[in-house]
Amino acid sequence: MRVTEPVRRLLGFYDGERPGVKANLARMLLHGRPGGTGKLVILPVDQGFEHGPARSFAPNPAAYDPHYVFELAIDAGLSALAAPLGLLASGADRFAGAIPLILKANNANSLAGEKDEAITGTVRDALELGCSAIGYTIYPGSDRQYEMFEEVRAGAAEAKASGLAVVVWAYPRGGPLSKEAETALDVVAYGAHIAALLGAHIIKVKPPSEHIEQVEARAVYKAMDIDFSQLRNRVSHVVQAAFNGRRIVVFSGGPAKDLKSLCEEARAIREGGGHGSIVGRNSFQRPREEALEMLDRIIRIHLSEDAAPEGGR
Ligand code: FBP
């Protein structure tokens, strides 16, 4: 596919970045059904690591098979598949060239008390697997946040020097942050901004709630009369926090929800200027045909091909 204007514009935001990195960003931005529009729809499958196999795959046992998730991402026409080393390694050869890959290179597990991340993949692994990008989670606010920032800085520097794009899952949690605070608007925007400052090309966040956690931030939102009543306004605010839209921001799907809620969320992401969706559990926990239909709806929304209102299924 030719490099389209929306993709050229996005690549232009990464002033001074290495050509190899830009080529890999373009590879994802030009792939699949969203290809060329400046939007990304990505399948992340690291929940087996993060939450455990049964919690992740028992609702749709076919998804225990890594080849199933490769095929789901390919058949849905997605932009990329993001997963830890072992999962990618099990399909990277058979599906070589069929879908851009993002190596999720650090992982937590829910057997531990405080969530923390171990480095589980290297830049060399990503290159050997033919990945376009490497991805890291950060937990701003956690007791280990500063070490995590240093790990990501080091990993990102090596990735960029090797021509790989860098994706950061910006998930504030731990330390003094309550569950409610993890998705507070000011906290999500703060996490996205930290990810941008750490050098992320693509930033993944959870859709922000109306809650404002920090007292000091609450005063500013009030004084500046920032409208955060609707999800689309909150999405705009987070995109603004990511260098005023100069970094690609995608929003995660979260635990299982109905199609209507997913579509409403995708529409708010589009209206707020978000660059797309990264939907894991809601994709691979549904039976394949239902997942394909759901992903088709989400893609059509991001591509503004969703003229008819949702039927409420
Ligand atoms: P989901 O769409 O399943 O929420 O996937 C997005 C994701 O970021 C995964 O990559 C990750 O495993 C998971 O969310 C983490 O979720 P949580 O923060 O709730 O543990």
Short mmCIF file of C-alpha atoms and ligand atoms in Angstrom, two decimals:
data_model
loop_
_atom_site.label_atom_id
_atom_site.label_comp_id
_atom_site.label_asym_id
_atom_site.label_seq_id
_atom_site.Cartn_x
_atom_site.Cartn_y
_atom_site.Cartn_z
CA MET A 1 0.00 0.00 0.00
CA ARG A 2 1.15 3.54 -0.74
CA VAL A 3 1.87 5.80 2.19
CA THR A 4 -1.31 7.83 2.56
CA GLU A 5 -1.65 11.41 3.77
CA PRO A 6 -2.94 10.51 7.28
CA VAL A 7 0.00 8.14 7.75
CA ARG A 8 2.51 10.65 6.37
CA ARG A 9 1.12 13.22 8.80
CA LEU A 10 1.48 10.88 11.79
CA LEU A 11 5.01 9.86 10.79
CA GLY A 12 5.87 13.56 10.51
CA PHE A 13 5.16 13.94 14.24
CA TYR A 14 8.17 11.74 15.06
CA ASP A 15 10.70 14.39 14.07
CA GLY A 16 14.27 13.13 14.04
CA GLU A 17 13.30 9.49 14.56
CA ARG A 18 15.30 6.80 12.77
CA PRO A 19 14.04 5.71 9.32
CA GLY A 20 13.82 2.06 10.47
CA VAL A 21 11.48 3.05 13.30
CA LYS A 22 9.32 5.10 10.95
CA ALA A 23 9.19 2.24 8.46
CA ASN A 24 7.98 -0.08 11.22
CA LEU A 25 5.37 2.44 12.39
CA ALA A 26 4.25 2.68 8.76
CA ARG A 27 4.12 -1.12 8.52
CA MET A 28 1.49 -1.19 11.28
CA LEU A 29 -0.31 1.94 10.09
CA LEU A 30 -0.62 0.57 6.55
CA HIS A 31 -1.65 -2.94 7.49
CA GLY A 32 -5.10 -4.54 7.73
CA ARG A 33 -8.47 -2.89 7.27
CA PRO A 34 -7.54 0.33 9.12
CA GLY A 35 -4.41 0.50 6.93
CA GLY A 36 -3.73 3.98 5.57
CA THR A 37 -6.38 5.78 7.66
CA GLY A 38 -4.13 6.76 10.57
CA LYS A 39 -6.05 4.39 12.87
CA LEU A 40 -4.86 1.21 14.57
CA VAL A 41 -6.88 -1.74 15.86
CA ILE A 42 -4.62 -4.15 17.72
CA LEU A 43 -5.16 -7.55 19.38
CA PRO A 44 -3.21 -7.87 22.68
CA VAL A 45 -2.88 -11.37 24.11
CA ASP A 46 -0.74 -11.16 27.23
CA GLN A 47 -3.60 -11.84 29.65
CA GLY A 48 -2.48 -15.48 30.09
CA PHE A 49 0.61 -14.02 31.76
CA GLU A 50 -1.12 -11.13 33.52
CA HIS A 51 -4.29 -12.85 34.76
CA GLY A 52 -3.64 -16.58 34.26
CA PRO A 53 -4.75 -19.09 31.61
CA ALA A 54 -8.22 -20.09 32.84
CA ARG A 55 -9.32 -16.52 33.58
CA SER A 56 -8.16 -15.58 30.12
CA PHE A 57 -9.01 -18.50 27.88
CA ALA A 58 -11.62 -20.74 29.58
CA PRO A 59 -14.51 -18.58 28.24
CA ASN A 60 -13.38 -19.57 24.71
CA PRO A 61 -11.01 -22.55 24.97
CA ALA A 62 -9.98 -22.27 21.30
CA ALA A 63 -7.92 -19.26 22.41
CA TYR A 64 -5.58 -21.45 24.46
CA ASP A 65 -3.98 -22.15 21.04
CA PRO A 66 -1.63 -19.33 19.99
CA HIS A 67 -2.36 -20.08 16.32
CA TYR A 68 -6.01 -19.27 17.01
CA VAL A 69 -5.13 -15.73 18.09
CA PHE A 70 -2.80 -15.23 15.12
CA GLU A 71 -5.63 -16.30 12.81
CA LEU A 72 -8.15 -14.10 14.63
CA ALA A 73 -5.95 -11.02 14.19
CA ILE A 74 -5.27 -11.86 10.54
CA ASP A 75 -8.85 -12.77 9.60
CA ALA A 76 -10.26 -9.68 11.34
CA GLY A 77 -7.87 -7.52 9.29
CA LEU A 78 -6.24 -5.96 12.36
CA SER A 79 -3.20 -3.69 12.41
CA ALA A 80 -1.03 -5.84 14.70
CA LEU A 81 -0.88 -8.64 17.26
CA ALA A 82 0.85 -7.92 20.60
CA ALA A 83 1.95 -10.81 22.82
CA PRO A 84 4.77 -12.15 24.99
CA LEU A 85 7.73 -14.04 23.57
CA GLY A 86 6.49 -17.64 23.75
CA LEU A 87 3.17 -16.90 22.10
CA LEU A 88 4.74 -14.96 19.24
CA ALA A 89 7.48 -17.57 18.82
CA SER A 90 4.89 -20.30 18.37
CA GLY A 91 3.37 -18.63 15.30
CA ALA A 92 5.87 -16.11 13.95
CA ASP A 93 7.26 -18.60 11.43
CA ARG A 94 3.98 -20.06 10.15
CA PHE A 95 2.32 -16.63 9.93
CA ALA A 96 5.44 -14.69 8.86
CA GLY A 97 4.47 -11.47 7.08
CA ALA A 98 0.72 -11.97 7.63
CA ILE A 99 0.34 -9.58 10.56
CA PRO A 100 2.70 -7.02 12.15
CA LEU A 101 3.89 -8.19 15.57
CA ILE A 102 4.58 -6.34 18.81
CA LEU A 103 6.69 -8.22 21.34
CA LYS A 104 5.29 -7.51 24.81
CA ALA A 105 8.67 -7.52 26.51
CA ASN A 106 7.76 -7.19 30.17
CA ASN A 107 5.06 -8.98 32.07
CA ALA A 108 3.38 -9.22 35.46
CA ASN A 109 1.49 -12.16 36.90
CA SER A 110 -1.37 -12.19 39.34
CA LEU A 111 0.17 -14.80 41.64
CA ALA A 112 2.34 -12.10 43.17
CA GLY A 113 1.09 -9.67 45.84
CA GLU A 114 2.07 -6.29 44.41
CA LYS A 115 1.92 -6.28 40.60
CA ASP A 116 5.42 -5.91 39.17
CA GLU A 117 6.95 -6.59 35.77
CA ALA A 118 9.84 -8.82 34.75
CA ILE A 119 11.66 -8.34 31.47
CA THR A 120 10.49 -11.36 29.46
CA GLY A 121 11.78 -10.55 25.98
CA THR A 122 14.64 -8.67 24.37
CA VAL A 123 15.16 -6.45 21.36
CA ARG A 124 17.06 -9.31 19.78
CA ASP A 125 14.03 -11.61 20.31
CA ALA A 126 11.82 -8.99 18.64
CA LEU A 127 14.15 -8.71 15.66
CA GLU A 128 14.46 -12.48 15.26
CA LEU A 129 10.66 -12.82 15.30
CA GLY A 130 10.31 -10.09 12.66
CA CYS A 131 8.42 -7.73 14.99
CA SER A 132 7.59 -4.15 14.09
CA ALA A 133 7.64 -2.99 17.69
CA ILE A 134 8.50 -3.85 21.25
CA GLY A 135 6.11 -3.09 24.11
CA TYR A 136 6.51 -2.40 27.81
CA THR A 137 4.06 -1.79 30.63
CA ILE A 138 4.75 0.95 33.16
CA TYR A 139 2.92 1.31 36.46
CA PRO A 140 3.20 5.03 37.31
CA GLY A 141 2.49 5.41 41.01
CA SER A 142 3.72 1.96 42.04
CA ASP A 143 6.53 1.43 44.52
CA ARG A 144 8.71 0.15 41.66
CA GLN A 145 7.86 2.89 39.19
CA TYR A 146 11.29 4.47 38.97
CA GLU A 147 13.08 1.20 38.21
CA MET A 148 10.39 0.46 35.62
CA PHE A 149 10.97 3.82 33.96
CA GLU A 150 14.70 3.07 33.81
CA GLU A 151 14.08 -0.39 32.33
CA VAL A 152 11.78 1.04 29.69
CA ARG A 153 14.20 3.86 28.88
CA ALA A 154 16.98 1.33 28.35
CA GLY A 155 14.80 -1.06 26.34
CA ALA A 156 13.36 1.73 24.23
CA ALA A 157 16.81 3.15 23.44
CA GLU A 158 18.03 -0.26 22.27
CA ALA A 159 14.82 -0.89 20.29
CA LYS A 160 15.04 2.45 18.50
CA ALA A 161 18.70 1.93 17.68
CA SER A 162 17.61 -1.34 16.03
CA GLY A 163 14.78 0.30 14.09
CA LEU A 164 11.89 -0.99 16.22
CA ALA A 165 8.93 1.14 17.27
CA VAL A 166 8.14 1.35 21.00
CA VAL A 167 4.70 0.82 22.51
CA VAL A 168 4.09 1.68 26.18
CA TRP A 169 1.15 0.31 28.15
CA ALA A 170 0.67 3.22 30.58
CA TYR A 171 -1.17 1.69 33.53
CA PRO A 172 -1.00 3.76 36.71
CA ARG A 173 -1.51 1.45 39.72
CA GLY A 174 -0.02 0.39 43.02
CA GLY A 175 1.47 2.64 45.71
CA PRO A 176 -1.17 5.07 47.02
CA LEU A 177 -3.49 4.61 44.01
CA SER A 178 -6.90 3.08 44.71
CA LYS A 179 -8.71 1.00 42.05
CA GLU A 180 -10.84 4.05 41.28
CA ALA A 181 -7.73 6.21 40.90
CA GLU A 182 -6.23 3.88 38.26
CA THR A 183 -8.69 5.12 35.65
CA ALA A 184 -9.19 8.68 36.96
CA LEU A 185 -8.92 11.20 34.14
CA ASP A 186 -6.01 13.15 35.62
CA VAL A 187 -4.16 9.90 36.40
CA VAL A 188 -4.67 8.33 32.95
CA ALA A 189 -3.58 11.59 31.27
CA TYR A 190 -0.55 11.71 33.59
CA GLY A 191 0.37 8.11 32.66
CA ALA A 192 0.05 8.88 28.94
CA HIS A 193 2.26 11.95 29.34
CA ILE A 194 4.93 9.99 31.24
CA ALA A 195 4.89 7.35 28.46
CA ALA A 196 5.41 10.09 25.85
CA LEU A 197 8.25 11.56 27.92
CA LEU A 198 9.85 8.12 28.12
CA GLY A 199 9.95 8.05 24.33
CA ALA A 200 6.94 5.88 23.43
CA HIS A 201 5.75 6.06 19.83
CA ILE A 202 2.43 4.39 20.63
CA ILE A 203 0.74 4.73 24.02
CA LYS A 204 -1.90 2.41 25.33
CA VAL A 205 -4.22 3.57 28.10
CA LYS A 206 -7.49 2.52 29.70
CA PRO A 207 -10.54 4.65 28.87
CA PRO A 208 -10.58 7.34 31.60
CA SER A 209 -13.44 7.81 34.04
CA GLU A 210 -14.91 11.09 35.27
CA HIS A 211 -13.10 10.79 38.57
CA ILE A 212 -10.27 13.27 39.26
CA GLU A 213 -7.88 11.84 41.82
CA GLN A 214 -5.38 14.52 42.69
CA VAL A 215 -6.70 17.45 44.70
CA GLU A 216 -4.29 19.84 42.97
CA ALA A 217 -5.39 18.59 39.56
CA ARG A 218 -9.05 18.89 40.49
CA ALA A 219 -8.50 22.59 41.22
CA VAL A 220 -6.93 23.13 37.79
CA TYR A 221 -9.70 21.29 35.93
CA LYS A 222 -12.21 23.47 37.75
CA ALA A 223 -10.33 26.73 37.25
CA MET A 224 -9.78 26.09 33.55
CA ASP A 225 -13.34 24.85 33.13
CA ILE A 226 -12.15 21.65 31.40
CA ASP A 227 -15.15 19.65 30.23
CA PHE A 228 -14.75 16.00 31.10
CA SER A 229 -18.40 15.04 31.34
CA GLN A 230 -18.36 12.82 28.24
CA LEU A 231 -15.94 10.02 27.38
CA ARG A 232 -15.07 11.77 24.09
CA ASN A 233 -13.91 14.86 26.01
CA ARG A 234 -11.83 12.71 28.31
CA VAL A 235 -10.29 10.92 25.31
CA SER A 236 -9.37 14.32 23.81
CA HIS A 237 -7.80 15.34 27.07
CA VAL A 238 -5.63 12.21 27.20
CA VAL A 239 -4.60 12.65 23.55
CA GLN A 240 -3.69 16.26 24.36
CA ALA A 241 -1.55 15.01 27.27
CA ALA A 242 0.34 12.83 24.76
CA PHE A 243 2.13 15.78 23.16
CA ASN A 244 -1.04 17.38 21.85
CA GLY A 245 -1.79 14.47 19.51
CA ARG A 246 1.79 14.01 18.34
CA ARG A 247 1.88 10.52 19.81
CA ILE A 248 -0.43 7.70 18.81
CA VAL A 249 -2.81 6.84 21.66
CA VAL A 250 -4.91 3.66 21.63
CA PHE A 251 -7.48 2.63 24.21
CA SER A 252 -7.91 -0.81 25.78
CA GLY A 253 -11.08 -2.86 25.91
CA GLY A 254 -11.07 -4.13 29.51
CA PRO A 255 -13.06 -7.08 30.90
CA ALA A 256 -15.94 -8.66 28.97
CA LYS A 257 -18.72 -6.27 28.00
CA ASP A 258 -21.56 -6.26 25.51
CA LEU A 259 -21.24 -5.17 21.93
CA LYS A 260 -23.28 -2.02 22.48
CA SER A 261 -20.92 -0.74 25.20
CA LEU A 262 -17.85 -1.60 23.12
CA CYS A 263 -19.27 0.26 20.13
CA GLU A 264 -20.18 3.30 22.23
CA GLU A 265 -16.68 3.34 23.65
CA ALA A 266 -15.09 3.05 20.18
CA ARG A 267 -17.25 5.90 18.94
CA ALA A 268 -16.17 8.10 21.87
CA ILE A 269 -12.53 7.22 21.14
CA ARG A 270 -12.98 8.27 17.51
CA GLU A 271 -14.86 11.46 18.38
CA GLY A 272 -12.22 12.39 20.94
CA GLY A 273 -9.42 12.00 18.39
CA GLY A 274 -8.03 8.72 19.75
CA HIS A 275 -6.03 6.70 17.26
CA GLY A 276 -7.80 3.38 17.76
CA SER A 277 -8.48 0.42 20.00
CA ILE A 278 -6.49 -2.42 21.48
CA VAL A 279 -9.04 -5.00 22.53
CA GLY A 280 -7.95 -8.32 24.04
CA ARG A 281 -10.40 -10.18 26.28
CA ASN A 282 -13.42 -8.85 24.46
CA SER A 283 -11.99 -10.33 21.25
CA PHE A 284 -10.57 -13.71 22.17
CA GLN A 285 -13.09 -14.58 24.90
CA ARG A 286 -15.96 -14.40 22.38
CA PRO A 287 -16.62 -17.31 20.01
CA ARG A 288 -14.68 -16.68 16.78
CA GLU A 289 -17.61 -15.60 14.57
CA GLU A 290 -18.90 -13.24 17.24
CA ALA A 291 -15.40 -11.83 17.75
CA LEU A 292 -14.99 -11.23 14.03
CA GLU A 293 -18.32 -9.43 13.92
CA MET A 294 -17.40 -7.33 16.96
CA LEU A 295 -14.00 -6.39 15.52
CA ASP A 296 -15.65 -5.54 12.21
CA ARG A 297 -17.96 -3.12 14.04
CA ILE A 298 -15.09 -1.52 15.93
CA ILE A 299 -13.04 -1.11 12.76
CA ARG A 300 -15.99 0.40 10.91
CA ILE A 301 -16.50 2.88 13.74
CA HIS A 302 -12.87 3.99 13.66
CA LEU A 303 -13.13 4.30 9.90
CA SER A 304 -16.37 6.32 10.23
CA GLU A 305 -18.27 3.67 8.28
CA ASP A 306 -20.88 3.22 11.00
CA ALA A 307 -23.71 5.40 9.80
CA ALA A 308 -26.46 3.20 11.32
CA PRO A 309 -26.92 3.49 15.10
CA GLU A 310 -26.10 0.43 17.17
CA GLY A 311 -28.94 -2.00 17.62
CA GLY A 312 -28.25 -2.59 21.31
CA ARG A 313 -27.02 -6.16 21.12
P1 FBP B 1 -7.93 -6.12 27.43
O1 FBP B 1 -8.64 -5.57 26.21
O2 FBP B 1 -8.19 -7.57 27.63
O3 FBP B 1 -8.21 -5.27 28.64
O4 FBP B 1 -6.40 -6.06 27.10
C1 FBP B 1 -5.68 -4.92 27.27
C2 FBP B 1 -4.60 -5.14 28.30
O5 FBP B 1 -3.76 -4.01 28.32
C3 FBP B 1 -3.73 -6.34 28.10
O6 FBP B 1 -2.67 -6.12 27.23
C4 FBP B 1 -3.32 -6.62 29.51
O7 FBP B 1 -3.03 -7.95 29.73
C5 FBP B 1 -4.54 -6.27 30.27
O8 FBP B 1 -5.19 -5.25 29.57
C6 FBP B 1 -4.23 -5.81 31.67
O9 FBP B 1 -5.44 -5.63 32.33
P2 FBP B 1 -5.48 -5.26 33.85
O10 FBP B 1 -4.76 -3.98 33.98
O11 FBP B 1 -6.93 -5.16 34.13
O12 FBP B 1 -4.79 -6.36 34.59
#
